[in-house]
PDB file of C-alpha atoms in Angstrom:
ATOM      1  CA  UNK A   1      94.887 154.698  72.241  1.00  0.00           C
ATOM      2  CA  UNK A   2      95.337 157.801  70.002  1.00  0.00           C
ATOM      3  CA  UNK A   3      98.589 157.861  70.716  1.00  0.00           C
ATOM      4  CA  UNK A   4      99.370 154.267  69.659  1.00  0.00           C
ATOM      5  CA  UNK A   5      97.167 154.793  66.313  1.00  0.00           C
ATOM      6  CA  UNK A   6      99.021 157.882  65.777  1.00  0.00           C
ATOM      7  CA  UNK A   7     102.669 155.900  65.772  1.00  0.00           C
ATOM      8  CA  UNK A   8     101.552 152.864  63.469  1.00  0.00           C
ATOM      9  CA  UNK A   9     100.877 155.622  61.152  1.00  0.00           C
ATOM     10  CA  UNK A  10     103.934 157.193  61.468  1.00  0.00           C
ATOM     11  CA  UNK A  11     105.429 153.483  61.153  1.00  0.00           C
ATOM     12  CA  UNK A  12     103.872 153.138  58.011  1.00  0.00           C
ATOM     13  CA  UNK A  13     104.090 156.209  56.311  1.00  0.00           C
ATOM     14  CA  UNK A  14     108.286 155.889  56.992  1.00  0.00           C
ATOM     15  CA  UNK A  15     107.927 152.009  55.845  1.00  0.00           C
ATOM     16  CA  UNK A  16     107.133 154.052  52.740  1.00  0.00           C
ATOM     17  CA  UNK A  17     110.010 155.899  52.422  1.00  0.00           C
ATOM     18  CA  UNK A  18     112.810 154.229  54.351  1.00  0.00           C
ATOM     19  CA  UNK A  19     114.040 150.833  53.874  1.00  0.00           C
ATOM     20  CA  UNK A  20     114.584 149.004  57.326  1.00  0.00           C
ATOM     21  CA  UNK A  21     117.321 146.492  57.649  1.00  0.00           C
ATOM     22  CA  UNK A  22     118.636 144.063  59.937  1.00  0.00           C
ATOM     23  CA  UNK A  23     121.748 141.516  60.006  1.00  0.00           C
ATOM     24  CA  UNK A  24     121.649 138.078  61.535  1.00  0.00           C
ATOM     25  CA  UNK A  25     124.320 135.315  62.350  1.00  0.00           C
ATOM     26  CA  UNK A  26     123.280 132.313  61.864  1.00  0.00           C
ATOM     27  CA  UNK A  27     125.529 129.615  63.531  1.00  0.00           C
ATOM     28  CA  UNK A  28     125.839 125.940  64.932  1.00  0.00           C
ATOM     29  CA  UNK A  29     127.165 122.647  64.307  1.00  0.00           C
ATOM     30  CA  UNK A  30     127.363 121.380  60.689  1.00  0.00           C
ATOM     31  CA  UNK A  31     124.588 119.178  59.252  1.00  0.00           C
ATOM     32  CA  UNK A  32     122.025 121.166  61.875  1.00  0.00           C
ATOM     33  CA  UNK A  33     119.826 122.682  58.628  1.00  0.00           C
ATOM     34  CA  UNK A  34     121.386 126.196  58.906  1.00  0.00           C
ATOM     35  CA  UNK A  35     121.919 126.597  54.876  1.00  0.00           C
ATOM     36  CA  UNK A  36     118.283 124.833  54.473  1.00  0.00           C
ATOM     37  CA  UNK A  37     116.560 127.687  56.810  1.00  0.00           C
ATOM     38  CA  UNK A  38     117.924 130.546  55.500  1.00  0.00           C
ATOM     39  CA  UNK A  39     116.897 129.227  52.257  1.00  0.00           C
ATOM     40  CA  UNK A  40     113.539 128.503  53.456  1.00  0.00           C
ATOM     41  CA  UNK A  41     113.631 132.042  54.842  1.00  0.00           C
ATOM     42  CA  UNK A  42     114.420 133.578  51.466  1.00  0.00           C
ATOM     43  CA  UNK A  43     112.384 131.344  48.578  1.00  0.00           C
ATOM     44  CA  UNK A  44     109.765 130.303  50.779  1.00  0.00           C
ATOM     45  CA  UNK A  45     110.620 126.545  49.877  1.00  0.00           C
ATOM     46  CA  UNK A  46     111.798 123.461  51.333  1.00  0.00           C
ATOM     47  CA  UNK A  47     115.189 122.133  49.085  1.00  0.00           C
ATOM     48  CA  UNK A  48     117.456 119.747  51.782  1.00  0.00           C
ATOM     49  CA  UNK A  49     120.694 121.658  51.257  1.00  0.00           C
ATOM     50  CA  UNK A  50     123.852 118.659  51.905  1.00  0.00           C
ATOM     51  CA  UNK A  51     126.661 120.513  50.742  1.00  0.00           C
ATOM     52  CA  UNK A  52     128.283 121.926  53.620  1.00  0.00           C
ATOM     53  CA  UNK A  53     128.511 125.559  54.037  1.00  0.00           C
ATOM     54  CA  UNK A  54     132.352 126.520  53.899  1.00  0.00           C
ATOM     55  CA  UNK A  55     133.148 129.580  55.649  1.00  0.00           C
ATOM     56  CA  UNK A  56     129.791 131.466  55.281  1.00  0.00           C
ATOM     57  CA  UNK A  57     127.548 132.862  52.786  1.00  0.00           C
ATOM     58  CA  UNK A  58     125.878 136.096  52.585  1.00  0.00           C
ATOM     59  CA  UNK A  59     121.810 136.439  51.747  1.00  0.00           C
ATOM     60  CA  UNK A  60     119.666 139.594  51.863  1.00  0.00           C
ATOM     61  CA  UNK A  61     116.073 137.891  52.516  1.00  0.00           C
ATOM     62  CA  UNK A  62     113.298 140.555  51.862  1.00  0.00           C
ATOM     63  CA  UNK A  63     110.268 139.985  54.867  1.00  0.00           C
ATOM     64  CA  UNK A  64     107.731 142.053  56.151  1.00  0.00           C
ATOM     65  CA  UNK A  65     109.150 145.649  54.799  1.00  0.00           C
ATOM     66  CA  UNK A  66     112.593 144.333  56.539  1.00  0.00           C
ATOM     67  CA  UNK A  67     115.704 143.348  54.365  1.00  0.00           C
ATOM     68  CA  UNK A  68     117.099 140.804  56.638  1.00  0.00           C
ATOM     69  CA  UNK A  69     121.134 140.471  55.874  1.00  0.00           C
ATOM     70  CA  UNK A  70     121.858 137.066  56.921  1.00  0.00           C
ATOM     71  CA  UNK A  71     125.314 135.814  57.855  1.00  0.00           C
ATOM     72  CA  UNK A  72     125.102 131.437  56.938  1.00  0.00           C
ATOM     73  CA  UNK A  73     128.238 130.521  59.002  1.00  0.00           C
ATOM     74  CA  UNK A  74     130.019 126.718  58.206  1.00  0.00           C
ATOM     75  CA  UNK A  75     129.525 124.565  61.431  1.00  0.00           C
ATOM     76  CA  UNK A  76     132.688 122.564  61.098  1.00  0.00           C
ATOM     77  CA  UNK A  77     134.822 122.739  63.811  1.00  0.00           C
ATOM     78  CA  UNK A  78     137.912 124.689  61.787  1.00  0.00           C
ATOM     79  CA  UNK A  79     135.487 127.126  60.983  1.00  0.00           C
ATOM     80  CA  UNK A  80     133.596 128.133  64.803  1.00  0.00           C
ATOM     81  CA  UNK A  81     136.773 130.629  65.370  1.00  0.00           C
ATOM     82  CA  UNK A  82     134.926 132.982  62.483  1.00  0.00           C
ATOM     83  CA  UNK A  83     131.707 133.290  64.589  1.00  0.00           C
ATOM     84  CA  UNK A  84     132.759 136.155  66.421  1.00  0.00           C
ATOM     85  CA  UNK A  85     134.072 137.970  63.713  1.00  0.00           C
ATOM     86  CA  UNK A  86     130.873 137.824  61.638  1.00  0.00           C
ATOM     87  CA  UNK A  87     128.595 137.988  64.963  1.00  0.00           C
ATOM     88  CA  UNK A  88     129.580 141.027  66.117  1.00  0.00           C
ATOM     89  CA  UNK A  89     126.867 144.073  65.599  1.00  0.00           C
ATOM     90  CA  UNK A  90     124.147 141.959  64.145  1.00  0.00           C
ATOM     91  CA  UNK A  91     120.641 142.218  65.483  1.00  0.00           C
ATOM     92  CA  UNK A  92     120.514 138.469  66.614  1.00  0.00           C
ATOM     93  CA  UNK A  93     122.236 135.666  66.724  1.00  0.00           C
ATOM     94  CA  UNK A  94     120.749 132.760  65.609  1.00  0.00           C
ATOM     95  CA  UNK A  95     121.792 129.249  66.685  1.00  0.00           C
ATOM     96  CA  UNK A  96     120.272 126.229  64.759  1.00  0.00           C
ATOM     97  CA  UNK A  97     120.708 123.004  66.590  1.00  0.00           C
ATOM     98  CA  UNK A  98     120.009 119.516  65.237  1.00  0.00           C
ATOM     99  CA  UNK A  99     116.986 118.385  67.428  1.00  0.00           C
ATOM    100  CA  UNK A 100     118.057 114.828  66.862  1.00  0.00           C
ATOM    101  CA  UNK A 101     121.743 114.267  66.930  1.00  0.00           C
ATOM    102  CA  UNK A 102     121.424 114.108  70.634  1.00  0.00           C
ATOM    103  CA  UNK A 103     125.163 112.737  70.738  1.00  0.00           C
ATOM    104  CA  UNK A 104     126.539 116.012  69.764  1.00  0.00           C
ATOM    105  CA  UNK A 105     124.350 118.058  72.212  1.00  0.00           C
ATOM    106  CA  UNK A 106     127.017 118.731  75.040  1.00  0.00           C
ATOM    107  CA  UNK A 107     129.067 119.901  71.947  1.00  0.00           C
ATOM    108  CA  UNK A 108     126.634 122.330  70.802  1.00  0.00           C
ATOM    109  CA  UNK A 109     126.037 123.559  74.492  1.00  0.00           C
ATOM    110  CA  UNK A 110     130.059 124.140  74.684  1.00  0.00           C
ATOM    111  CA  UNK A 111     130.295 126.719  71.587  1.00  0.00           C
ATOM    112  CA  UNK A 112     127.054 128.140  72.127  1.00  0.00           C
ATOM    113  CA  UNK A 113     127.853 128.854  75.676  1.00  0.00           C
ATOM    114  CA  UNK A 114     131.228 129.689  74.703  1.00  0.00           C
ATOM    115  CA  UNK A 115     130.821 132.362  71.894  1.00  0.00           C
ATOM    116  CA  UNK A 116     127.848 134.156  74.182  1.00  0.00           C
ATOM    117  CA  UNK A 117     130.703 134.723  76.818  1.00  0.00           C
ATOM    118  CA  UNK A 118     132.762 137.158  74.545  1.00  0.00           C
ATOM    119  CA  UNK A 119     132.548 140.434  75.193  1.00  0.00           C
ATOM    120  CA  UNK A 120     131.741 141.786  72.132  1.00  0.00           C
ATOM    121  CA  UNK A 121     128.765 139.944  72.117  1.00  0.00           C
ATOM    122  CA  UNK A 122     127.195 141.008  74.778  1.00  0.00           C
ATOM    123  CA  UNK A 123     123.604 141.795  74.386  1.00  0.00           C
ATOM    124  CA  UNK A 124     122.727 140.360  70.902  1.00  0.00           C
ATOM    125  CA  UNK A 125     119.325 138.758  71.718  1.00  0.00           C
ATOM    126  CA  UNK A 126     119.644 134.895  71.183  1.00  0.00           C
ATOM    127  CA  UNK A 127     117.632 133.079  68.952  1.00  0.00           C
ATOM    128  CA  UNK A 128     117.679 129.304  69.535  1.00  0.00           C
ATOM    129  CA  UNK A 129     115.994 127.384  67.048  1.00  0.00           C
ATOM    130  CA  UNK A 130     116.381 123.374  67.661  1.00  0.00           C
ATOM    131  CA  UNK A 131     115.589 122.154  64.149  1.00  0.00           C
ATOM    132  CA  UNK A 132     114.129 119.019  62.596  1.00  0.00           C
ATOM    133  CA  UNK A 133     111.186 118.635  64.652  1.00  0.00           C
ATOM    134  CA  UNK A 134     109.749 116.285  62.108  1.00  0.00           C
ATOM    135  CA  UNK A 135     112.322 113.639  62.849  1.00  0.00           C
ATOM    136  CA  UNK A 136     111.605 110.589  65.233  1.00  0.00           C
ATOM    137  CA  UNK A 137     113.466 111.409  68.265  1.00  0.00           C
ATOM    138  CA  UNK A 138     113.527 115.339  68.476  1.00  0.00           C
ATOM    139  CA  UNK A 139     114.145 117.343  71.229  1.00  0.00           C
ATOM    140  CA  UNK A 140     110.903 119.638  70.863  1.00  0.00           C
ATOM    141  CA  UNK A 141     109.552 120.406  74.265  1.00  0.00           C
ATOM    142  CA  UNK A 142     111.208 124.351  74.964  1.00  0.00           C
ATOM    143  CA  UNK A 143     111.787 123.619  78.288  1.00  0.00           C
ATOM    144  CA  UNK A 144     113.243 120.493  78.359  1.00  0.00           C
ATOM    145  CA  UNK A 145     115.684 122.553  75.563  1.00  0.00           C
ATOM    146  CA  UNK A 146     116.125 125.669  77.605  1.00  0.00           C
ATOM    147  CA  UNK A 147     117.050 122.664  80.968  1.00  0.00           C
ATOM    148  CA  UNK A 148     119.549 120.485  78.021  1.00  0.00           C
ATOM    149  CA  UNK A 149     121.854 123.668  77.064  1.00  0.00           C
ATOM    150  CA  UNK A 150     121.382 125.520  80.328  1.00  0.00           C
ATOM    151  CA  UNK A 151     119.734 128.834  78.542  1.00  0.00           C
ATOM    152  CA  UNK A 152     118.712 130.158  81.629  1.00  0.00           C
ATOM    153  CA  UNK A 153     121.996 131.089  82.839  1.00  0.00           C
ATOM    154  CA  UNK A 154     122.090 133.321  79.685  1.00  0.00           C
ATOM    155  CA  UNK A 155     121.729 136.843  81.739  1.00  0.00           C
ATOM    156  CA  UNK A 156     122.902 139.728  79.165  1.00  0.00           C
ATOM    157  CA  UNK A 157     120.684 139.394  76.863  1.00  0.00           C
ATOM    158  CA  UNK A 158     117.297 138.168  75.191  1.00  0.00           C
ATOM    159  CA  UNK A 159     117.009 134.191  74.496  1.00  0.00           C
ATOM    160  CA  UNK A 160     113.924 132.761  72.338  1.00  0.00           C
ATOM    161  CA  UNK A 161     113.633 129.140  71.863  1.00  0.00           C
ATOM    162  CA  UNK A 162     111.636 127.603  69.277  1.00  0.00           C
ATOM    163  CA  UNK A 163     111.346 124.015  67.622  1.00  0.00           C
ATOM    164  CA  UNK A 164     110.794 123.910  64.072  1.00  0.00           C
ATOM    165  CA  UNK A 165     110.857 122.068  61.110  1.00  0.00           C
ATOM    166  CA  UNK A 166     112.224 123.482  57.682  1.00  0.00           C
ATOM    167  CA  UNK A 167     110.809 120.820  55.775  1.00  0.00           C
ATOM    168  CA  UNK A 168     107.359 120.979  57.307  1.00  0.00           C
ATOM    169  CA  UNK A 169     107.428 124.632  58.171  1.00  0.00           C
ATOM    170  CA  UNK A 170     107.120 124.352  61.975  1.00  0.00           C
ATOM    171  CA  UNK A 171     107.015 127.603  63.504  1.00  0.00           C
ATOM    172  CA  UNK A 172     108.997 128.947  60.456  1.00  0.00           C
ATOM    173  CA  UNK A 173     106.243 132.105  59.927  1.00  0.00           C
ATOM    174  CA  UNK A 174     106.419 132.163  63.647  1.00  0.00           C
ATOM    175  CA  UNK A 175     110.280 132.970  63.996  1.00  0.00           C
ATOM    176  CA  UNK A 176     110.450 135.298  61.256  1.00  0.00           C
ATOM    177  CA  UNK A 177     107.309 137.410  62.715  1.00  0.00           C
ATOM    178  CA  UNK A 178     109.902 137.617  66.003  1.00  0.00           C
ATOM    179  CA  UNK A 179     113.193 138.445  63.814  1.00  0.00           C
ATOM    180  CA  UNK A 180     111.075 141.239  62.271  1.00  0.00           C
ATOM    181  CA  UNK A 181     109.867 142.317  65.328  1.00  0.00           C
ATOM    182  CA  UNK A 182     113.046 142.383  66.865  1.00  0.00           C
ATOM    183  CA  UNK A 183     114.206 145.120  64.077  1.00  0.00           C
ATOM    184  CA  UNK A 184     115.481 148.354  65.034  1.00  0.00           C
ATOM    185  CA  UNK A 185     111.788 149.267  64.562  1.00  0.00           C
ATOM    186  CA  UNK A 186     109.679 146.709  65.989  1.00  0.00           C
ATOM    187  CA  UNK A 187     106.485 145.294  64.722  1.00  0.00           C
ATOM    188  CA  UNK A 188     103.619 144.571  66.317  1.00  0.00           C
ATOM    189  CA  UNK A 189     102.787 140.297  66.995  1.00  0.00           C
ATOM    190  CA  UNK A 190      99.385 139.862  66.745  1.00  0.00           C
ATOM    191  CA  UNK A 191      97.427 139.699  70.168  1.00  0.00           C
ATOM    192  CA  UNK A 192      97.185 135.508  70.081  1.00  0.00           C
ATOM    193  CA  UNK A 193     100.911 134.726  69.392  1.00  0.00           C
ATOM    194  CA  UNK A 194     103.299 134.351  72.109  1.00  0.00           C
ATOM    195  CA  UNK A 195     107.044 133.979  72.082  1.00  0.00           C
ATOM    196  CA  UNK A 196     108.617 131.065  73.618  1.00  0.00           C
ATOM    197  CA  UNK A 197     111.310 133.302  75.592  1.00  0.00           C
ATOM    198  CA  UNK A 198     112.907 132.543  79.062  1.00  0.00           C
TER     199      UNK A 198
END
């Protein structure tokens, strides 16, 4: 108990001193809300972003004492041969699906499945977020997501699944309490929040 006491101090007194930072990629098919949640993330406001993202952008998104550095990747198909490239050595990898374009779902399994598989990847915790849970139609049950896109057989590494909703804010506080947590130096989730992980 001391002990513990002792190293939230510690925590704090360095939060004081020493900026923490962590870098994200945040990928998936086009028109999924990508561009929309990392603005979310960084103004605290819902704007519906329809300009698609071409290439990537780059936003430093101050939360919780953590600067997160977040990697916006285009979702078009010319584009998905980038991922790696700006995936590799980021804290987590986070893949935003459209909850209700459930015709494009075994395409969004393929490259998600596909760019976990490369070696350089390997044990970047996952981050699925399967957004527009506001929508008539969503997928939003976790484990009817983690049985659609087979996230179980995801073995080297961490996988979180979450439904949200940029333009209601489902979950949204939620997933960036886990992002921060799953900083270099972790905080502390409160006692009555639980992680949707598999």
């Amino acid at each position: 108990m001391l002990s513990s006491i002792w190293e939230q101090l510690l925590s704090w007194l360095k939060s004081l001193f020493f900026e923490q930072e962590m870098e994200l990629a945040v990928l998936g098919l086009q028109n999924a809300g990508k561009t929309t949640l990392v603005n979310l993330f960084a103004t605290g406001t819902f704007t519906e972003d329809r300009i698609p993202t071409v290439g990537f952008n780059l936003r430093k998104v101050r939360k919780g004492g953590v600067t997160l550095k977040v990697w916006d990747l285009g979702g078009q198909q010319r584009f998905r041969s980038m991922w790696e490239r700006y995936c590799r050595g980021v804290n987590v990898i986070v893949f935003v699906l459209d909850a209700v374009d459930k015709e494009r779902f075994s395409t969004a399994k393929l490259e998600l499945l596909e760019i976990l598989q490369r070696p350089s990847l390997a044990n970047i915790p996952l981050l699925f977020l399967a957004n527009k849970s506001d929508l008539p139609g969503a997928l939003t049950d976790p484990q009817e997501i983690i049985q659609t896109f087979d996230l179980k057989s995801i073995k080297d590494r961490e996988v979180a699944v979450y439904s949200v909703s940029a333009k209601n804010r489902t979950n949204i506080d939620t997933v960036l309490r886990w992002l921060i947590m799953h900083n270099k130096k972790p905080v502390k989730l409160n006692s009555n929040e639980q992680s949707n992980g598999i």
